[in-house]
Coordinates of C-alpha atoms in Angstrom, one line a residue:
Chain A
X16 CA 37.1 25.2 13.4
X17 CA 34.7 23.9 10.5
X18 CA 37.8 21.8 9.2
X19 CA 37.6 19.4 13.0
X20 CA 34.3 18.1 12.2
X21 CA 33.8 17.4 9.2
X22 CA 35.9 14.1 9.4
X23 CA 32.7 11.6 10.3
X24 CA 29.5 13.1 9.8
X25 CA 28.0 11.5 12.9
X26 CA 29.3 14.5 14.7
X27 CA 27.7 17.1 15.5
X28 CA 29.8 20.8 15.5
X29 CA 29.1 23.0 18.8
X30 CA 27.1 25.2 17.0
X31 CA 24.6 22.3 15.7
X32 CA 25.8 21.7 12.5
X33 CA 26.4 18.2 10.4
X34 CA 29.1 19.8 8.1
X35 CA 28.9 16.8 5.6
X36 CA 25.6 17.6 4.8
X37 CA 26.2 21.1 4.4
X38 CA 28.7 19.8 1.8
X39 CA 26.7 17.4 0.3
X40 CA 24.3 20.4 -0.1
X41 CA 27.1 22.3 -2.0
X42 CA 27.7 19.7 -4.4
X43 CA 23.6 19.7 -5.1
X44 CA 24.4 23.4 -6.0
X45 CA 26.8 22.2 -9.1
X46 CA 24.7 19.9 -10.8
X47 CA 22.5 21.1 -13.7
X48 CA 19.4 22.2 -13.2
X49 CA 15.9 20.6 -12.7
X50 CA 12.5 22.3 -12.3
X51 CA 9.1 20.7 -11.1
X52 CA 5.3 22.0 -11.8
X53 CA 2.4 20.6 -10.4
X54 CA -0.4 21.7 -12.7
X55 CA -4.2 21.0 -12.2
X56 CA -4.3 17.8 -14.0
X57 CA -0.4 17.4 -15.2
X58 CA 3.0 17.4 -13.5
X59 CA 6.2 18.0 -15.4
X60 CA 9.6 17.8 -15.3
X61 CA 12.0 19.5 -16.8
X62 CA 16.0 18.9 -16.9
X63 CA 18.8 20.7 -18.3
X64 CA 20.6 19.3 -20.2
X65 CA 24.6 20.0 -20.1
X66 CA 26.3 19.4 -23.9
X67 CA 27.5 16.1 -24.1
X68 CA 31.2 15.3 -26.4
X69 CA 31.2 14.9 -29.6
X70 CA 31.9 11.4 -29.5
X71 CA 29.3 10.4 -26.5
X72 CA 26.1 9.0 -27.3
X73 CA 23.7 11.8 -25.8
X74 CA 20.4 9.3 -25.0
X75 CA 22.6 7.0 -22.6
X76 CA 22.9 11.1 -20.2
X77 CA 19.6 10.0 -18.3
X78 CA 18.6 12.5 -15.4
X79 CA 14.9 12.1 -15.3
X80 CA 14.1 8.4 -14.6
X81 CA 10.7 6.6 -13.7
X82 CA 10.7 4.9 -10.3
X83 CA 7.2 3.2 -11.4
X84 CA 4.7 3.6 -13.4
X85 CA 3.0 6.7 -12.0
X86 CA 6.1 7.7 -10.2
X87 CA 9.1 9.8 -11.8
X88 CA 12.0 11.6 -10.7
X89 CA 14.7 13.8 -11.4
X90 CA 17.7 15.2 -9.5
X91 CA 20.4 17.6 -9.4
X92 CA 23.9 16.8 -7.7
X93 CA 26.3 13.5 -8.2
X94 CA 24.9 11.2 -11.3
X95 CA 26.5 8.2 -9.6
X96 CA 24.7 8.5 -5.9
X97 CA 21.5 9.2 -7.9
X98 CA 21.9 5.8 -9.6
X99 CA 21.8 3.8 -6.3
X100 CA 19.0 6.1 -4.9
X101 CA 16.7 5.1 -7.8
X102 CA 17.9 1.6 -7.8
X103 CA 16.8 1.3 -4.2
X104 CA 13.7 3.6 -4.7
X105 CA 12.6 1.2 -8.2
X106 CA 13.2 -1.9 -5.9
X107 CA 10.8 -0.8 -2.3
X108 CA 7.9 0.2 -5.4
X109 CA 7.7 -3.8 -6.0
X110 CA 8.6 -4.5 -3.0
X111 CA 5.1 -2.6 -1.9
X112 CA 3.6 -3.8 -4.6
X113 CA 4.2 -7.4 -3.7
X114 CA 3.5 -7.0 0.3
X115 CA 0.1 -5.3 -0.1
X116 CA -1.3 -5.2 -3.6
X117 CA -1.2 -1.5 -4.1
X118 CA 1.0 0.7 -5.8
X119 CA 3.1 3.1 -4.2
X120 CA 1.7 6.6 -3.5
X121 CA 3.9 9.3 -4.0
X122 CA 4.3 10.6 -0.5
X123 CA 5.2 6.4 0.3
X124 CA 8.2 6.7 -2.4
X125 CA 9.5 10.1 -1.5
X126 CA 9.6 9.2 2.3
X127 CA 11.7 5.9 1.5
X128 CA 13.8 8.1 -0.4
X129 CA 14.5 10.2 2.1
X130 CA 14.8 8.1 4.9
X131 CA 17.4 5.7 3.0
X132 CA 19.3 9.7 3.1
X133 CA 18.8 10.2 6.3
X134 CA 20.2 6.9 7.1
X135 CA 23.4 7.9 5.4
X136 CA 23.7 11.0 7.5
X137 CA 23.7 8.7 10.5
X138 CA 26.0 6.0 9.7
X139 CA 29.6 5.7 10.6
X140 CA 31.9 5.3 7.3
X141 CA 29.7 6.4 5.0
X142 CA 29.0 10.0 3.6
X143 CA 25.2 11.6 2.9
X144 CA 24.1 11.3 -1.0
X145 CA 25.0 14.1 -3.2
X146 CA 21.7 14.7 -4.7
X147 CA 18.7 16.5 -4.5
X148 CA 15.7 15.1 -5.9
X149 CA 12.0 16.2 -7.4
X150 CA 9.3 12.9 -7.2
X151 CA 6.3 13.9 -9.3
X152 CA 3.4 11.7 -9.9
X153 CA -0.4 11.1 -9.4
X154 CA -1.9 8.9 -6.6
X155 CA -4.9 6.5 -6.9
X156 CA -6.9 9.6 -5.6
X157 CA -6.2 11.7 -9.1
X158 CA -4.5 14.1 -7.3
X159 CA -1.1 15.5 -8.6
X160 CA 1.7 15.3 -6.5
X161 CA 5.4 17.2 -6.4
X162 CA 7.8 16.2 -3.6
X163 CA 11.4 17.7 -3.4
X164 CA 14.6 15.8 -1.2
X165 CA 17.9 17.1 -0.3
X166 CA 20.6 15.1 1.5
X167 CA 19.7 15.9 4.7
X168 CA 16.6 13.6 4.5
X169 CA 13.8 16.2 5.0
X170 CA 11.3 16.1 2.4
X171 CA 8.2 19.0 1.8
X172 CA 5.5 19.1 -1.1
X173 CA 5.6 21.9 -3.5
X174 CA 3.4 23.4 -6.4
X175 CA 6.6 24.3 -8.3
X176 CA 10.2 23.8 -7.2
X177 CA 13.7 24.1 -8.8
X178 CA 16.8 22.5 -7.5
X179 CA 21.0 22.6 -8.9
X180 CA 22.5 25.1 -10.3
X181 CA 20.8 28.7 -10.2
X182 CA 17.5 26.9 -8.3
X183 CA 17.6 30.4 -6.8
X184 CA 16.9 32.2 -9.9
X185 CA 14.5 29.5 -11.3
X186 CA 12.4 29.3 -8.3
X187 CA 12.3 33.1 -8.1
X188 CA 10.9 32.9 -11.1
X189 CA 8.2 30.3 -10.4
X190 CA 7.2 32.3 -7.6
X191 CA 6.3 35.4 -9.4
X192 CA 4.6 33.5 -12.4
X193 CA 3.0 30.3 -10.5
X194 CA -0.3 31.6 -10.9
X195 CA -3.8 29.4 -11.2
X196 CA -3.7 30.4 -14.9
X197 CA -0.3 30.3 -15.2
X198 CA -1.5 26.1 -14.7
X199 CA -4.8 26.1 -15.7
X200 CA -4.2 23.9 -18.8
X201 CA -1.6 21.1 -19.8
X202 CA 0.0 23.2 -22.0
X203 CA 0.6 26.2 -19.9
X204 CA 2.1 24.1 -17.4
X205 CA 4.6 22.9 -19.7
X206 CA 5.4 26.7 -20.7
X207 CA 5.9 27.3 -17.9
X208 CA 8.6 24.8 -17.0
X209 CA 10.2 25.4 -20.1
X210 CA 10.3 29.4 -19.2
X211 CA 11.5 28.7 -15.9
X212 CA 14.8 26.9 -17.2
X213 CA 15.1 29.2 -20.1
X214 CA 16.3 31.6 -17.4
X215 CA 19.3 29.7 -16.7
X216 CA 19.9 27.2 -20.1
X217 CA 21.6 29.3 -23.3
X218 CA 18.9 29.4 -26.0
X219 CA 18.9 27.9 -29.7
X220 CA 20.3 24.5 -28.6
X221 CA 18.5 21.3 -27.8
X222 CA 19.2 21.3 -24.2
X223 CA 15.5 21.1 -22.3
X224 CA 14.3 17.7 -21.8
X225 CA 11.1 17.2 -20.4
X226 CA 9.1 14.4 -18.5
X227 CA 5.3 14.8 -18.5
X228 CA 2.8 12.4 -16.5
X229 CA -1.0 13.4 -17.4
X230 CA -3.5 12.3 -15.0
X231 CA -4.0 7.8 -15.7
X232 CA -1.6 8.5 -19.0
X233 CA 2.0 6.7 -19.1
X234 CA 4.9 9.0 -18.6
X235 CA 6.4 11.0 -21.6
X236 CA 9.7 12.1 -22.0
X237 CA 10.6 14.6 -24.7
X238 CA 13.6 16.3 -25.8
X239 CA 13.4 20.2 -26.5
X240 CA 15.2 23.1 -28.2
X241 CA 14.5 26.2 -26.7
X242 CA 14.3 29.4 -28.2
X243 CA 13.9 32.5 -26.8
X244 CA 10.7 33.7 -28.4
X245 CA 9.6 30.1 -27.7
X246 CA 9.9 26.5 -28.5
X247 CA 9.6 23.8 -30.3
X248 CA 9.8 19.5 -29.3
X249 CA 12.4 18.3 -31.3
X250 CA 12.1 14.8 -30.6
X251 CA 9.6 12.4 -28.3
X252 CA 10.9 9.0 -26.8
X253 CA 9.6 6.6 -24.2
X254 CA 11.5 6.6 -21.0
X255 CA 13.3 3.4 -20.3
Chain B
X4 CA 0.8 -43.4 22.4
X5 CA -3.2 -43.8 21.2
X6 CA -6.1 -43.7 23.4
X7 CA -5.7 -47.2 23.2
X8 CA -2.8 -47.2 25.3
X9 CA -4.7 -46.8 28.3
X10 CA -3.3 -43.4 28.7
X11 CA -6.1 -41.3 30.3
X12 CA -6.5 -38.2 28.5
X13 CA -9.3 -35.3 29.2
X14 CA -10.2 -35.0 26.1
X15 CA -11.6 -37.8 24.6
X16 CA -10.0 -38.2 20.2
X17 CA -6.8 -36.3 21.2
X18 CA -3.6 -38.5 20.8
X19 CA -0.1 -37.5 21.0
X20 CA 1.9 -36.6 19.7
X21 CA -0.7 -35.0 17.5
X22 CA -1.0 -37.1 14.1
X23 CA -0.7 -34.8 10.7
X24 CA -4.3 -33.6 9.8
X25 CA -5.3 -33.6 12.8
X26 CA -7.7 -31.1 13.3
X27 CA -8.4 -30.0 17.5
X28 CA -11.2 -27.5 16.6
X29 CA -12.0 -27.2 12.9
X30 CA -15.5 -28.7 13.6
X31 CA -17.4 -25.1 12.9
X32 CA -19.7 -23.6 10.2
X33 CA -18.4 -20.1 9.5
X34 CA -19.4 -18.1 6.4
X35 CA -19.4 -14.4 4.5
X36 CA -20.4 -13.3 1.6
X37 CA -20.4 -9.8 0.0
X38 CA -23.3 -7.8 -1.8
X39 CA -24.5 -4.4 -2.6
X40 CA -25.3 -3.4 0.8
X41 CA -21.7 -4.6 2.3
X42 CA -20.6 -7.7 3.8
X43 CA -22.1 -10.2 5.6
X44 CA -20.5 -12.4 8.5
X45 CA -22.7 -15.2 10.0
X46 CA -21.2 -18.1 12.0
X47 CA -22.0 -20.9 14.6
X48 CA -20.7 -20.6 18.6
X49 CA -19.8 -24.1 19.4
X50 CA -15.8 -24.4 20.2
X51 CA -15.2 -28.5 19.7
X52 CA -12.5 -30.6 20.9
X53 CA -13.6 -34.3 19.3
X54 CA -16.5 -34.8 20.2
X55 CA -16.6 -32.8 23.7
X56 CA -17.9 -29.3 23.8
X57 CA -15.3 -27.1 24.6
X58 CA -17.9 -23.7 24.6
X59 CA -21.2 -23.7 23.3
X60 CA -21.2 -20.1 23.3
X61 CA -17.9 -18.4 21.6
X62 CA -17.8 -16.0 19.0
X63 CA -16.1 -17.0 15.8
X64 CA -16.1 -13.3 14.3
X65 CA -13.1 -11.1 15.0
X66 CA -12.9 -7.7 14.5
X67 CA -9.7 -6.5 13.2
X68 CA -10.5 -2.4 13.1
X69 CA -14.0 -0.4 12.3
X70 CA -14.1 -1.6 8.8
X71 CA -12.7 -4.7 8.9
X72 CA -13.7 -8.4 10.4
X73 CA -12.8 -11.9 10.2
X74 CA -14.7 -15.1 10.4
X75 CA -12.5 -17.7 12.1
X76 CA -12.1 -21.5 11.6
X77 CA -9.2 -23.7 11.9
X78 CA -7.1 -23.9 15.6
X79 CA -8.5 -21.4 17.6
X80 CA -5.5 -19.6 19.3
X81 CA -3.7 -19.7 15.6
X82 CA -6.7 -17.5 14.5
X83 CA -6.5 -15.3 17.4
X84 CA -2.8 -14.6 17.6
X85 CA -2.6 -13.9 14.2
X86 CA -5.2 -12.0 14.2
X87 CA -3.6 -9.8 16.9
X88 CA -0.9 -9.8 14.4
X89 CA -2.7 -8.8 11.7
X90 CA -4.7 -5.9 13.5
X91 CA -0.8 -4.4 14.8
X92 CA 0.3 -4.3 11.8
X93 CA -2.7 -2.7 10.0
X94 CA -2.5 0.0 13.0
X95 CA 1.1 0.6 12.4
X96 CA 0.7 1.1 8.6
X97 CA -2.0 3.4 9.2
X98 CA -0.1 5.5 11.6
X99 CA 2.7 6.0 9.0
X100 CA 0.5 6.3 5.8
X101 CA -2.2 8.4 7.1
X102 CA -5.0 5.7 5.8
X103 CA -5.6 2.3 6.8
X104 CA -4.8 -0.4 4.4
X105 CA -7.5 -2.2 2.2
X106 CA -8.8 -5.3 2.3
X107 CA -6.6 -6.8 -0.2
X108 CA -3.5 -5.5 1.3
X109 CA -5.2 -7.0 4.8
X110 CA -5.5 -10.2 3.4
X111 CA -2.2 -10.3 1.2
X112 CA -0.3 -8.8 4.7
X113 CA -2.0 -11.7 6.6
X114 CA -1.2 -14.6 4.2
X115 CA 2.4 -13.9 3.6
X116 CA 2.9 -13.6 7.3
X117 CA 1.3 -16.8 7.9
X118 CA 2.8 -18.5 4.6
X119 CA 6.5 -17.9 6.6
X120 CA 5.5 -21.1 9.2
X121 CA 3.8 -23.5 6.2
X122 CA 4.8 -27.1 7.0
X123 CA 4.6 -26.0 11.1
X124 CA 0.6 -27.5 11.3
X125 CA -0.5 -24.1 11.5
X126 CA -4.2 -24.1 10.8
X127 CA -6.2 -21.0 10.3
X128 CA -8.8 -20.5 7.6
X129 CA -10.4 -17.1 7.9
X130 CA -13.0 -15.1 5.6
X131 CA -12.0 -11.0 5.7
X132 CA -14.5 -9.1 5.6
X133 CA -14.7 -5.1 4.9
X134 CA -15.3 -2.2 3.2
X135 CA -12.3 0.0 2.1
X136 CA -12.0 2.7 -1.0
X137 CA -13.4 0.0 -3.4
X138 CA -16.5 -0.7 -1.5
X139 CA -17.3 -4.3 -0.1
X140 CA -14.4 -6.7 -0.2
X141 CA -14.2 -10.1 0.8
X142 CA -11.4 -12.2 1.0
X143 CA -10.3 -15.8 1.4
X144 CA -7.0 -16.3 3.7
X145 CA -6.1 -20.1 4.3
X146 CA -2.7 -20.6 6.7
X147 CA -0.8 -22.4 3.9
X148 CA -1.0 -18.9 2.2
X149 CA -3.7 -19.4 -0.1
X150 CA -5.4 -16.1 -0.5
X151 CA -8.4 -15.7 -2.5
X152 CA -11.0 -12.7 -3.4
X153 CA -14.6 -13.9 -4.0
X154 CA -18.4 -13.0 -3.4
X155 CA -19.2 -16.4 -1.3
X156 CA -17.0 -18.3 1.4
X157 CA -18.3 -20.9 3.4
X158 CA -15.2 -22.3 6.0
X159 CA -15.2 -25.5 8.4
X160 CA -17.0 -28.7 8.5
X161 CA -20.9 -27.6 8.4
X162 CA -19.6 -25.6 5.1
X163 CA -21.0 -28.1 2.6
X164 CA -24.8 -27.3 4.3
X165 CA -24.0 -23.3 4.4
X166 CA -23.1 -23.6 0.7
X167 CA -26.0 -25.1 -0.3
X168 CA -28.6 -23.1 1.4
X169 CA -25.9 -19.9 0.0
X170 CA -25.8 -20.6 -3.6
X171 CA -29.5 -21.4 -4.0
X172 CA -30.4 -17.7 -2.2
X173 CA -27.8 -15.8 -3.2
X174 CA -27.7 -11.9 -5.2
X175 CA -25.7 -9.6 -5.5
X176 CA -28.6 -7.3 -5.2
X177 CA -30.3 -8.4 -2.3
X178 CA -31.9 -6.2 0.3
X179 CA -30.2 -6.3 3.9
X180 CA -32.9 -8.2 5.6
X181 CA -32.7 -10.6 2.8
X182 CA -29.3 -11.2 3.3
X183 CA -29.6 -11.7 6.8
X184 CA -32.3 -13.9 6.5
X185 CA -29.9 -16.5 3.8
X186 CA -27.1 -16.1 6.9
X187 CA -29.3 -17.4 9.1
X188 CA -30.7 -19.9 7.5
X189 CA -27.5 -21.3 5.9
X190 CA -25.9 -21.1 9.4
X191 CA -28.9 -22.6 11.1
X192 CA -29.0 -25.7 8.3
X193 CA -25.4 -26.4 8.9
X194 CA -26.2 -26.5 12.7
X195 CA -28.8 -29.0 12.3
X196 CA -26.6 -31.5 10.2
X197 CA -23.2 -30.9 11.3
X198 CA -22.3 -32.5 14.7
X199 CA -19.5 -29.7 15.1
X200 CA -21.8 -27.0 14.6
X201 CA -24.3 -25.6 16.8
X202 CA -25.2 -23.4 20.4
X203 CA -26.0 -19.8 18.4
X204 CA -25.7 -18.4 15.5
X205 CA -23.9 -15.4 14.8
X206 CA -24.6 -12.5 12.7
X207 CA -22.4 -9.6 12.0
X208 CA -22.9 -6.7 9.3
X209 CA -20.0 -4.8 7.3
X210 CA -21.4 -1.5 6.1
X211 CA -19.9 1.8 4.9
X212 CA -20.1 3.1 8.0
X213 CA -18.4 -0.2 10.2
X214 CA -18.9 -3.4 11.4
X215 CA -22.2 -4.2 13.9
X216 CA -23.3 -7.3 15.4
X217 CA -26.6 -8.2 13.8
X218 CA -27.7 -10.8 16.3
X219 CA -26.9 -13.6 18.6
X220 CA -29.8 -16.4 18.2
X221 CA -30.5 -19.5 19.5
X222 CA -29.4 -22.6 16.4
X223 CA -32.2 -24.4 17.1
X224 CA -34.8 -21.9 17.2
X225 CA -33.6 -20.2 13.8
X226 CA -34.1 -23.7 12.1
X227 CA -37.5 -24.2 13.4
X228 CA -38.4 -21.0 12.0
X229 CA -36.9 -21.7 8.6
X230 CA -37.4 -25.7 8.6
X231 CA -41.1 -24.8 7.8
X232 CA -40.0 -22.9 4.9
X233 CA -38.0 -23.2 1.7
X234 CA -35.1 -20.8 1.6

């Protein structure tokens, strides 16, 4: 039955379903894991990140990119749609820039983001975007922000949120040990990322890489090895 | 053809087809300026066309939303569609973003709209006035898309008078009845020396709380008052 409509996703099954999204969702499922915390004066992002080949240079594997500024994002599901996602998302943040003087708040970005989905959904020819996506960052205001996507085009805000592979697991996890302590300084937040994807990544290699915006502080990316009894920063780098 | 034609026209300096620079109701003295206590509108009423009196009595100063106004110069249905414009669109972005837009983003919105028909002998030079997150904001929006932010602007052809009365009294830290004592005067001064300025003299008031019309009072009578006086 499924099989009949899900040739062109502008059709809807008889029991209300847009299969290709369902898909699309699937795929989201596959891709490595990403985990967002919204601390009291911090929000962070953490990635895993899959081993690379021997021969590949490992700084080109980018998942955790900066749509401004104050704005960055990181996703789980098809590198490739993620690419024109953030291309478009980068371009609308100058675009508002340019038309009214202000940066964009984070709420502005993440509903661009997931109305350019929602447009895919709706379009004949074309298929929804394989990603899900985490938009951290602070406003004008101060105030932290965490917003998740998925390819349906519905967004929601979140203290904590984990999306690709085990997100299950992960965000089980948050929701036991998101506590106000649990974020009460900078530091604790990122412990608490980095326990959150230490139940899914294999310990003692360097596969955690971070993204941390502090309140009016550029964004900093950093590349950790995790350990089971805890762990160390191996190496720091601007995000390009 | 010219007047000189013999073509009889209504409205006595007119001449079509309209000659570049040609200016059907720029004769006005409109000003605002911005100080601790908000922003300050003040403008004449007298709506020119040449030298015939179109309305002695129209009010130069359109509000856009609570918080925001705009003194008006230039071709009078220019400023008022585009201010009709401008207040749409401001409604529209604060449905979607759950704020309205500031000043600058007023005043940037209005310019590039208006910066799409340069060269089409549009004509509208407009002072917006509010208060938004960063307190009082003024801004300068001229219809070739000049857009600038300042404390003082003085628009139309009495401006020259306003300015001078403006930049002898003017602080930033003035009291409110200070400040709406320089308006008037300024206003009133332009009146008297300006043929294109006159009928009342309108004062408006941009505080944290909104916009409120000040006065309405007579051009004459203000510079009576004030002529005895040095402002």
């Amino acid at each position: 039955m499924a099989s009949r409509y899900d040739r062109a996703i502008t059709v809807f099954s008889p029991d209300g379903h847009l299969f290709q999204v369902e898909y699309a969702q699937e795929a989201v499922k596959k891709g490595s894991t990403a985990v967002g915390i919204r601390g009291t004066n911090i929000v962070v992002l953490g990635v895993e990140k899959k081993s690379v080949a021997k021969l590949q240079d490992e700084r080109t594997v980018r998942k955790i990119c900066a749509l401004d500024d104050h704005v960055c994002m990181a996703f789980a599901g098809l590198t490739a749609d993620a690419r024109v996602v953030i291309n478009r998302a980068r371009v609308e943040c100058q675009s508002h820039k340019l038309t009214v003087e202000d940066p964009v708040t984070v709420e502005y970005i993440t509903r661009f983001i997931a109305t350019l989905k929602q447009k895919y959904t709706q379009s004949n020819g074309r298929r929804p975007f394989g990603i899900s996506a985490l938009i951290v960052g602070f406003d004008d205001d101060g105030i932290p922000r965490l917003y998740q996507t998925d390819p349906s085009g519905t967004y929601h805000a979140w203290k904590a949120n984990a999306i690709g592979r085990s997100a299950k697991t992960v965000r089980e996890f948050l929701e036991k040990n998101y506590t106000e302590d649990a974020i009460a300084s900078d530091n604790e937040a990122i412990k608490l990322a980095i326990k959150a994807l230490l139940e899914v990544v294999q310990s003692g290699g360097k596969n955690i890489e971070l993204a941390i915006i502090r309140r009016n502080q550029p964004l900093k990316v950093t590349l950790w090895e995790a350990e089971a009894d805890g762990s160390r920063e191996v190496r720091s780098s601007k995000l390009t | 053809g010219s007047p000189e034609d013999g073509v009889s026209l209504c409205c006595p300096g007119w001449s079509w087809p309209p000659t570049p620079g040609l200016r059907l109701a720029h004769g006005t003295t409109t000003l605002a300026f911005r100080f601790r206590h908000g922003v300050i509108a003040a403008a004449d009423t007298r709506s020119s066309c040449g030298s015939y009196v179109a309305c002695p009595a129209s009010c130069k100063v359109i509000p856009v939303h609570q918080h925001l106004l705009g003194t008006t110069s230039g071709t009078s249905a220019d400023c008022a569609t585009w201010y009709r414009v401008l207040q749409r669109e401001l409604r529209l972005r604060e449905l979607r973003e759950g704020q309205l837009p500031s000043v600058a983003s007023a005043a940037k919105l209005l310019s590039a709209m208006m910066s799409r028909y340069r060269g089409l002998d549009l004509c509208v030079a407009t002072a917006l006035c509010g208060w938004d997150r960063s307190g009082p904001m003024l801004f300068y929006v001229y219809s070739d898309g000049t857009r600038l932010q300042g404390n003082i602007f003085s628009v139309g052809s009495g401006s020259p008078y306003a300015y001078g009365v403006l930049d002898r009294g003017y602080r930033y830290d003035m009291s409110t009845q200070e400040a709406y004592a320089l308006a008037r005067c300024a206003v009133a001064h332009a009146t008297h020396r300006d043929a294109y300025s006159g009928g009342s003299v309108d004062l408006f008031h941009v505080r944290e709380s909104g916009w409120e019309h000040v006065s309405r009072s007579d051009a004459c009578v203000l510079y009576m008052e004030f002529s005895g006086s040095a402002p």
